[in-house]
mmCIF file of C-alpha atoms in Angstrom:
data_model
loop_
_atom_site.group_PDB
_atom_site.id
_atom_site.type_symbol
_atom_site.label_atom_id
_atom_site.label_comp_id
_atom_site.label_asym_id
_atom_site.label_seq_id
_atom_site.Cartn_x
_atom_site.Cartn_y
_atom_site.Cartn_z
ATOM 1 C CA MET A 1 -0.012 -0.047 0.035
ATOM 2 C CA GLY A 2 1.953 3.011 -1.284
ATOM 3 C CA THR A 3 1.480 6.717 -1.125
ATOM 4 C CA LEU A 4 -1.406 7.986 -3.373
ATOM 5 C CA LEU A 5 -1.287 11.659 -2.540
ATOM 6 C CA GLU A 6 1.536 13.877 -1.413
ATOM 7 C CA VAL A 7 1.259 17.526 -0.535
ATOM 8 C CA ARG A 8 4.522 19.471 -0.436
ATOM 9 C CA ASN A 9 4.804 23.003 1.101
ATOM 10 C CA LEU A 10 1.313 23.991 -0.202
ATOM 11 C CA LYS A 11 0.359 27.621 0.109
ATOM 12 C CA LYS A 12 -2.746 29.575 -0.815
ATOM 13 C CA TYR A 13 -2.856 33.285 -0.282
ATOM 14 C CA PHE A 14 -5.847 35.506 -1.054
ATOM 15 C CA ASP A 15 -5.385 39.186 -1.837
ATOM 16 C CA VAL A 16 -7.439 41.368 0.527
ATOM 17 C CA PRO A 17 -7.492 45.121 1.082
ATOM 18 C CA LYS A 18 -4.972 44.867 3.933
ATOM 19 C CA GLY A 19 -2.547 42.512 2.337
ATOM 20 C CA HIS A 20 -2.406 38.763 1.807
ATOM 21 C CA LEU A 21 -4.658 36.367 3.730
ATOM 22 C CA HIS A 22 -2.751 33.217 4.464
ATOM 23 C CA ALA A 23 -5.514 30.622 4.062
ATOM 24 C CA VAL A 24 -3.110 27.638 3.615
ATOM 25 C CA ASP A 25 0.454 28.180 4.652
ATOM 26 C CA ASN A 26 3.255 25.712 3.973
ATOM 27 C CA VAL A 27 1.230 22.462 4.528
ATOM 28 C CA SER A 28 2.911 19.127 3.782
ATOM 29 C CA PHE A 29 1.626 15.505 4.290
ATOM 30 C CA LYS A 30 1.205 12.100 2.599
ATOM 31 C CA ILE A 31 -1.823 9.789 2.376
ATOM 32 C CA ASN A 32 -1.456 6.128 1.626
ATOM 33 C CA GLU A 33 -3.931 4.443 -0.793
ATOM 34 C CA GLY A 34 -7.043 3.147 0.901
ATOM 35 C CA GLU A 35 -6.613 5.343 4.079
ATOM 36 C CA THR A 36 -8.444 8.410 5.377
ATOM 37 C CA LEU A 37 -6.741 11.601 6.638
ATOM 38 C CA GLY A 38 -9.047 13.532 8.881
ATOM 39 C CA ILE A 39 -8.521 17.294 8.938
ATOM 40 C CA VAL A 40 -9.863 19.148 11.993
ATOM 41 C CA GLY A 41 -9.712 22.630 13.262
ATOM 42 C CA GLU A 42 -12.101 25.514 14.112
ATOM 43 C CA SER A 43 -13.919 27.487 11.453
ATOM 44 C CA GLY A 44 -11.620 29.683 9.311
ATOM 45 C CA CYS A 45 -8.479 27.550 9.832
ATOM 46 C CA GLY A 46 -8.210 26.744 6.109
ATOM 47 C CA LYS A 47 -9.536 23.178 6.059
ATOM 48 C CA SER A 48 -11.874 23.649 3.092
ATOM 49 C CA THR A 49 -9.481 25.805 1.205
ATOM 50 C CA LEU A 50 -6.883 23.053 1.597
ATOM 51 C CA GLY A 51 -9.186 20.531 0.013
ATOM 52 C CA ARG A 52 -10.108 22.837 -2.908
ATOM 53 C CA VAL A 53 -6.441 23.665 -3.564
ATOM 54 C CA ILE A 54 -5.508 19.993 -3.680
ATOM 55 C CA LEU A 55 -8.140 19.416 -6.436
ATOM 56 C CA ARG A 56 -7.214 22.717 -8.164
ATOM 57 C CA LEU A 57 -10.617 24.284 -7.660
ATOM 58 C CA HIS A 58 -8.356 27.052 -6.314
ATOM 59 C CA GLU A 59 -4.957 27.579 -7.857
ATOM 60 C CA ALA A 60 -2.111 27.166 -5.324
ATOM 61 C CA THR A 61 0.144 30.228 -4.556
ATOM 62 C CA ALA A 62 3.081 27.841 -4.094
ATOM 63 C CA GLY A 63 3.929 24.245 -3.444
ATOM 64 C CA SER A 64 2.867 21.037 -5.179
ATOM 65 C CA VAL A 65 0.360 18.270 -5.083
ATOM 66 C CA LEU A 66 1.487 14.901 -6.321
ATOM 67 C CA PHE A 67 -1.266 12.419 -7.174
ATOM 68 C CA ASP A 68 0.141 8.878 -7.815
ATOM 69 C CA GLY A 69 3.459 10.603 -8.589
ATOM 70 C CA MET A 70 1.919 13.101 -11.035
ATOM 71 C CA ASN A 71 2.277 16.834 -10.193
ATOM 72 C CA VAL A 72 -1.342 18.170 -10.363
ATOM 73 C CA THR A 73 -0.246 21.762 -9.779
ATOM 74 C CA ARG A 74 1.701 21.863 -13.102
ATOM 75 C CA MET A 75 -0.862 20.138 -15.364
ATOM 76 C CA ASP A 76 -2.364 21.954 -18.277
ATOM 77 C CA LYS A 77 -6.163 21.968 -18.844
ATOM 78 C CA GLN A 78 -6.182 18.818 -20.881
ATOM 79 C CA GLU A 79 -4.094 16.835 -18.397
ATOM 80 C CA LEU A 80 -6.109 18.196 -15.535
ATOM 81 C CA ARG A 81 -9.358 17.102 -17.118
ATOM 82 C CA SER A 82 -8.051 13.561 -17.524
ATOM 83 C CA ILE A 83 -6.904 13.280 -13.956
ATOM 84 C CA ARG A 84 -10.206 14.652 -12.495
ATOM 85 C CA LYS A 85 -11.770 11.230 -13.197
ATOM 86 C CA TYR A 86 -9.738 9.978 -10.277
ATOM 87 C CA MET A 87 -10.105 12.954 -7.951
ATOM 88 C CA GLN A 88 -13.590 13.966 -6.702
ATOM 89 C CA ILE A 89 -15.200 16.007 -4.011
ATOM 90 C CA ILE A 90 -18.333 15.775 -1.737
ATOM 91 C CA PHE A 91 -19.490 19.204 -0.548
ATOM 92 C CA GLN A 92 -20.981 20.126 2.763
ATOM 93 C CA ASP A 93 -24.440 21.200 1.614
ATOM 94 C CA PRO A 94 -26.077 18.543 -0.531
ATOM 95 C CA TYR A 95 -28.896 20.726 -1.716
ATOM 96 C CA ALA A 96 -26.611 23.687 -2.748
ATOM 97 C CA SER A 97 -24.392 21.269 -4.755
ATOM 98 C CA LEU A 98 -27.241 19.727 -6.707
ATOM 99 C CA ASN A 99 -28.843 21.333 -9.786
ATOM 100 C CA PRO A 100 -32.565 21.679 -8.786
ATOM 101 C CA ARG A 101 -33.561 21.446 -12.515
ATOM 102 C CA PHE A 102 -32.035 18.061 -12.893
ATOM 103 C CA THR A 103 -33.509 14.683 -12.003
ATOM 104 C CA VAL A 104 -31.498 12.256 -9.885
ATOM 105 C CA ALA A 105 -30.576 10.341 -13.054
ATOM 106 C CA GLN A 106 -29.410 13.487 -14.877
ATOM 107 C CA ILE A 107 -27.257 14.487 -11.777
ATOM 108 C CA ILE A 108 -25.546 11.136 -11.557
ATOM 109 C CA GLU A 109 -25.091 10.615 -15.227
ATOM 110 C CA GLU A 110 -23.610 14.017 -15.977
ATOM 111 C CA PRO A 111 -19.956 13.023 -15.241
ATOM 112 C CA LEU A 112 -20.455 9.894 -17.323
ATOM 113 C CA ARG A 113 -21.486 11.987 -20.299
ATOM 114 C CA LEU A 114 -18.806 14.583 -19.682
ATOM 115 C CA HIS A 115 -16.058 12.015 -19.738
ATOM 116 C CA LYS A 116 -17.706 9.936 -22.471
ATOM 117 C CA ILE A 117 -17.258 6.671 -20.553
ATOM 118 C CA TYR A 118 -20.233 4.705 -21.915
ATOM 119 C CA PRO A 119 -21.136 4.835 -25.610
ATOM 120 C CA SER A 120 -24.912 3.922 -25.294
ATOM 121 C CA GLU A 121 -27.925 5.226 -23.403
ATOM 122 C CA LYS A 122 -28.587 1.664 -22.139
ATOM 123 C CA GLN A 123 -25.173 1.440 -20.559
ATOM 124 C CA ILE A 124 -25.466 4.900 -18.962
ATOM 125 C CA ARG A 125 -28.858 3.943 -17.450
ATOM 126 C CA ALA A 126 -27.530 0.664 -16.154
ATOM 127 C CA ARG A 127 -24.580 2.458 -14.478
ATOM 128 C CA VAL A 128 -26.829 5.084 -12.898
ATOM 129 C CA GLU A 129 -29.087 2.347 -11.507
ATOM 130 C CA GLU A 130 -26.022 0.487 -10.187
ATOM 131 C CA LEU A 131 -24.798 3.643 -8.447
ATOM 132 C CA MET A 132 -28.142 4.276 -6.910
ATOM 133 C CA ASP A 133 -28.349 0.870 -5.555
ATOM 134 C CA MET A 134 -24.714 1.193 -4.286
ATOM 135 C CA VAL A 135 -25.588 4.191 -2.097
ATOM 136 C CA GLY A 136 -28.984 2.969 -0.958
ATOM 137 C CA LEU A 137 -31.301 4.827 -3.289
ATOM 138 C CA SER A 138 -34.335 3.086 -4.755
ATOM 139 C CA THR A 139 -34.449 3.100 -8.600
ATOM 140 C CA ARG A 140 -38.028 4.321 -8.395
ATOM 141 C CA MET A 141 -36.467 7.742 -7.564
ATOM 142 C CA TYR A 142 -34.756 7.693 -10.921
ATOM 143 C CA ASN A 143 -36.745 10.673 -12.310
ATOM 144 C CA ALA A 144 -37.266 12.568 -9.031
ATOM 145 C CA TYR A 145 -35.879 15.956 -8.323
ATOM 146 C CA PRO A 146 -33.584 17.049 -5.393
ATOM 147 C CA HIS A 147 -36.359 19.007 -3.597
ATOM 148 C CA GLU A 148 -38.310 15.775 -3.152
ATOM 149 C CA PHE A 149 -35.616 14.321 -0.896
ATOM 150 C CA ASP A 150 -34.486 14.844 2.677
ATOM 151 C CA GLY A 151 -30.892 15.848 3.490
ATOM 152 C CA GLY A 152 -29.707 12.312 3.924
ATOM 153 C CA ARG A 153 -30.974 11.084 0.545
ATOM 154 C CA ARG A 154 -29.638 14.239 -1.157
ATOM 155 C CA GLN A 155 -26.144 13.530 0.202
ATOM 156 C CA ARG A 156 -26.486 9.876 -1.106
ATOM 157 C CA ILE A 157 -27.074 11.387 -4.531
ATOM 158 C CA VAL A 158 -23.903 13.535 -4.204
ATOM 159 C CA VAL A 159 -21.935 10.429 -3.178
ATOM 160 C CA ALA A 160 -23.353 8.495 -6.145
ATOM 161 C CA ARG A 161 -22.293 11.348 -8.495
ATOM 162 C CA ALA A 162 -18.774 11.397 -6.939
ATOM 163 C CA LEU A 163 -18.425 7.677 -7.530
ATOM 164 C CA ALA A 164 -19.839 7.667 -11.100
ATOM 165 C CA ILE A 165 -16.491 7.631 -12.848
ATOM 166 C CA ASN A 166 -14.614 5.322 -10.480
ATOM 167 C CA PRO A 167 -12.426 7.782 -8.592
ATOM 168 C CA ARG A 168 -9.536 6.705 -6.385
ATOM 169 C CA PHE A 169 -9.421 9.799 -4.171
ATOM 170 C CA ILE A 170 -12.291 11.905 -2.699
ATOM 171 C CA VAL A 171 -12.124 15.145 -0.658
ATOM 172 C CA CYS A 172 -15.064 14.978 1.803
ATOM 173 C CA ASP A 173 -15.633 18.612 2.806
ATOM 174 C CA GLU A 174 -17.770 18.334 5.958
ATOM 175 C CA PRO A 175 -20.159 15.914 4.212
ATOM 176 C CA VAL A 176 -22.409 15.261 7.277
ATOM 177 C CA SER A 177 -22.383 18.527 9.247
ATOM 178 C CA ALA A 178 -25.654 19.696 7.707
ATOM 179 C CA LEU A 179 -27.416 16.430 8.551
ATOM 180 C CA ASP A 180 -29.216 15.179 11.697
ATOM 181 C CA VAL A 181 -27.195 12.979 14.000
ATOM 182 C CA SER A 182 -28.944 9.795 13.099
ATOM 183 C CA ILE A 183 -28.570 10.502 9.409
ATOM 184 C CA GLN A 184 -24.911 11.346 9.953
ATOM 185 C CA ALA A 185 -24.206 7.902 11.201
ATOM 186 C CA GLN A 186 -25.942 6.338 8.146
ATOM 187 C CA ILE A 187 -23.824 8.408 5.704
ATOM 188 C CA LEU A 188 -20.575 7.827 7.579
ATOM 189 C CA ASN A 189 -21.190 3.997 7.646
ATOM 190 C CA LEU A 190 -21.970 4.184 3.907
ATOM 191 C CA MET A 191 -18.712 5.978 3.198
ATOM 192 C CA ILE A 192 -16.796 3.501 5.278
ATOM 193 C CA ASP A 193 -18.387 0.550 3.416
ATOM 194 C CA LEU A 194 -17.694 2.111 0.072
ATOM 195 C CA GLN A 195 -14.078 2.733 0.952
ATOM 196 C CA LYS A 196 -13.547 -0.879 1.826
ATOM 197 C CA GLU A 197 -15.416 -2.099 -1.278
ATOM 198 C CA LEU A 198 -13.815 0.247 -3.807
ATOM 199 C CA ASN A 199 -10.389 0.858 -2.064
ATOM 200 C CA LEU A 200 -11.084 4.616 -1.905
ATOM 201 C CA THR A 201 -8.779 7.161 -0.347
ATOM 202 C CA TYR A 202 -10.303 10.065 1.623
ATOM 203 C CA ILE A 203 -9.451 13.510 2.988
ATOM 204 C CA PHE A 204 -12.270 13.908 5.498
ATOM 205 C CA ILE A 205 -12.611 17.612 6.548
ATOM 206 C CA SER A 206 -14.655 18.352 9.708
ATOM 207 C CA HIS A 207 -14.845 20.359 12.854
ATOM 208 C CA ASN A 208 -16.555 17.463 14.648
ATOM 209 C CA LEU A 209 -13.844 15.472 16.379
ATOM 210 C CA SER A 210 -16.173 12.514 17.182
ATOM 211 C CA VAL A 211 -16.994 12.119 13.498
ATOM 212 C CA VAL A 212 -13.306 12.333 12.513
ATOM 213 C CA LYS A 213 -12.444 9.691 15.070
ATOM 214 C CA HIS A 214 -15.025 7.263 13.618
ATOM 215 C CA ILE A 215 -13.854 7.434 10.080
ATOM 216 C CA SER A 216 -10.109 8.403 10.029
ATOM 217 C CA THR A 217 -6.868 6.449 9.815
ATOM 218 C CA ASN A 218 -4.659 9.536 10.588
ATOM 219 C CA VAL A 219 -5.685 12.929 11.808
ATOM 220 C CA GLY A 220 -4.181 16.349 11.024
ATOM 221 C CA VAL A 221 -4.979 19.382 13.156
ATOM 222 C CA MET A 222 -4.938 22.814 11.432
ATOM 223 C CA TYR A 223 -4.663 26.277 13.033
ATOM 224 C CA LEU A 224 -4.764 29.442 10.979
ATOM 225 C CA GLY A 225 -3.676 27.879 7.739
ATOM 226 C CA GLN A 226 -0.953 25.644 9.161
ATOM 227 C CA LEU A 227 -0.789 21.929 10.103
ATOM 228 C CA ILE A 228 0.279 21.834 13.737
ATOM 229 C CA GLU A 229 -0.129 18.184 14.613
ATOM 230 C CA MET A 230 -0.590 15.003 12.612
ATOM 231 C CA ALA A 231 -0.542 11.427 13.803
ATOM 232 C CA PRO A 232 -2.399 8.094 13.706
ATOM 233 C CA LYS A 233 -5.960 8.470 15.029
ATOM 234 C CA ARG A 234 -5.211 6.531 18.221
ATOM 235 C CA ALA A 235 -2.144 8.634 19.043
ATOM 236 C CA ILE A 236 -3.980 11.922 18.542
ATOM 237 C CA TYR A 237 -6.920 10.928 20.713
ATOM 238 C CA LYS A 238 -4.967 9.082 23.374
ATOM 239 C CA ASN A 239 -1.917 11.296 23.584
ATOM 240 C CA PRO A 240 -2.321 14.815 22.002
ATOM 241 C CA LEU A 241 0.904 16.799 22.263
ATOM 242 C CA HIS A 242 0.201 20.262 20.879
ATOM 243 C CA PRO A 243 -1.640 22.571 23.380
ATOM 244 C CA TYR A 244 -4.240 23.490 20.811
ATOM 245 C CA THR A 245 -5.029 19.761 20.098
ATOM 246 C CA VAL A 246 -5.300 19.187 23.883
ATOM 247 C CA ALA A 247 -7.798 22.007 24.119
ATOM 248 C CA LEU A 248 -9.811 20.770 21.200
ATOM 249 C CA LEU A 249 -10.119 17.257 22.583
ATOM 250 C CA SER A 250 -11.025 18.479 26.048
ATOM 251 C CA ALA A 251 -14.146 20.037 24.571
ATOM 252 C CA ILE A 252 -15.589 16.801 23.312
ATOM 253 C CA PRO A 253 -18.697 16.011 25.429
ATOM 254 C CA SER A 254 -18.590 12.827 27.435
ATOM 255 C CA LEU A 255 -21.496 10.352 27.543
ATOM 256 C CA ASP A 256 -20.405 9.334 31.129
ATOM 257 C CA PRO A 257 -22.013 11.760 33.581
ATOM 258 C CA ASP A 258 -19.400 10.643 36.254
ATOM 259 C CA ALA A 259 -16.471 11.061 34.054
ATOM 260 C CA LYS A 260 -13.942 13.658 35.338
ATOM 261 C CA ARG A 261 -12.184 15.511 32.502
ATOM 262 C CA GLU A 262 -10.015 18.569 32.778
ATOM 263 C CA GLN A 263 -11.158 21.168 30.370
ATOM 264 C CA HIS A 264 -8.518 23.416 28.760
ATOM 265 C CA ILE A 265 -10.172 26.784 28.036
ATOM 266 C CA LEU A 266 -8.306 28.958 25.566
ATOM 267 C CA LYS A 267 -7.912 32.615 26.282
ATOM 268 C CA GLY A 268 -6.640 35.483 24.239
ATOM 269 C CA GLU A 269 -7.508 36.688 20.721
ATOM 270 C CA LEU A 270 -6.900 34.895 17.411
ATOM 271 C CA THR A 271 -3.932 36.067 15.470
ATOM 272 C CA SER A 272 -4.813 37.633 12.155
ATOM 273 C CA PRO A 273 -4.173 35.457 9.116
ATOM 274 C CA VAL A 274 -3.662 38.565 7.053
ATOM 275 C CA ASN A 275 0.095 39.306 6.873
ATOM 276 C CA PRO A 276 0.746 37.202 9.993
ATOM 277 C CA LYS A 277 3.723 38.250 12.222
ATOM 278 C CA PRO A 278 6.680 35.949 12.748
ATOM 279 C CA GLY A 279 6.249 33.348 15.448
ATOM 280 C CA CYS A 280 3.905 30.572 16.308
ATOM 281 C CA ARG A 281 0.327 31.491 15.316
ATOM 282 C CA PHE A 282 -1.019 29.926 18.464
ATOM 283 C CA SER A 283 1.250 31.765 20.869
ATOM 284 C CA ALA A 284 -1.220 34.512 21.746
ATOM 285 C CA ARG A 285 -3.592 31.874 23.167
ATOM 286 C CA CYS A 286 -1.045 29.403 24.557
ATOM 287 C CA SER A 287 -0.394 29.219 28.307
ATOM 288 C CA PHE A 288 2.987 27.578 27.567
ATOM 289 C CA ALA A 289 4.300 30.279 25.201
ATOM 290 C CA GLN A 290 7.795 31.614 25.806
ATOM 291 C CA GLU A 291 9.722 34.453 24.299
ATOM 292 C CA ARG A 292 10.958 32.452 21.259
ATOM 293 C CA CYS A 293 7.289 31.406 20.504
ATOM 294 C CA PHE A 294 6.472 34.980 19.500
ATOM 295 C CA SER A 295 9.396 35.361 17.136
ATOM 296 C CA ILE A 296 10.106 31.940 15.582
ATOM 297 C CA ASN A 297 7.481 29.759 13.794
ATOM 298 C CA PRO A 298 8.006 26.152 14.828
ATOM 299 C CA ALA A 299 8.430 23.542 12.154
ATOM 300 C CA LEU A 300 6.331 20.416 11.951
ATOM 301 C CA GLU A 301 8.649 17.753 13.175
ATOM 302 C CA GLU A 302 8.404 14.009 14.037
ATOM 303 C CA VAL A 303 8.684 13.715 17.747
ATOM 304 C CA GLU A 304 7.414 10.134 18.040
ATOM 305 C CA PRO A 305 6.993 7.465 15.335
ATOM 306 C CA ASN A 306 4.606 8.924 12.789
ATOM 307 C CA HIS A 307 3.612 11.664 15.240
ATOM 308 C CA PHE A 308 4.382 15.156 13.962
ATOM 309 C CA VAL A 309 4.004 18.361 16.020
ATOM 310 C CA ALA A 310 4.823 21.988 15.423
ATOM 311 C CA CYS A 311 5.734 23.336 18.929
ATOM 312 C CA HIS A 312 8.928 24.647 20.533
ATOM 313 C CA ARG A 313 8.195 23.058 23.819
ATOM 314 C CA VAL A 314 6.929 19.668 22.644
ATOM 315 C CA SER A 315 10.029 17.917 24.043
ATOM 316 C CA GLU A 316 8.935 18.916 27.575
ATOM 317 C CA PHE A 317 5.545 17.313 27.022
ATOM 318 C CA THR A 318 7.045 14.060 25.633
ATOM 319 C CA GLY A 319 10.060 13.839 27.944
ATOM 320 C CA ALA A 320 12.337 13.766 24.915
ATOM 321 C CA GLU A 321 15.579 15.783 24.694
#
């Protein structure tokens, strides 16, 4: 099982009246085929922008994205179109991402027609019906419209469309956050089953740490455009090392009313992502910050096997020298 996706020093800056907004700033990671990288962080940290830049829905300011060894960021339009068959996205709001004038069949078959995969109408219909069955939609809904469905079934339509042309990699941009809790579980279980069946690779973007824990192989934590901690799921949830990750995890509600958990409440103001000053972006809210934290931005370094942290004082938390 080799590396399918590699992101190297990826940056995305937006021009704003006061300067450059650093939405994604020097992010690097790898994902192995068949695995899921969960990306978590509070709103505005750059999670969704990262997913869009990887797929070139936004053009990168700098850095590169390698998909199966091919540099996506340097492809021309024709090359990019050919690679898009293997890289898809599931958006947060299923209703907003569906054309209300199209039937279910027209929505699912659109990528099939765009990429001219099947030569006959009979083959297209058979593939659409196969996809509907795959995601749990009855074929009697073939000619129904999006407004006739609830949120869960709409998201199943979006999943079917994403799977239509047999992708290998899917960016899941908060795909269940707009759904009721019971429906969230159904969609998550569907995505896990499809991943096993089709050997899919996911980036799963969410602010819900419980959801990310359920589906992810590895977890990356973002803060103001930067990746500040990344590790296998078990290591992140059992032994978080960055103070921001510790605070995030302490906010997860417990189902045990007698459980005693220390809450880490963050104080201070967010650093502006527009023309950010030198130093750690979390330093203004960190109770462990020292003088160097305000002047030197820490690099993301491996402090334990497969456990990467960007913090000047992490050796004190791990006991390493």
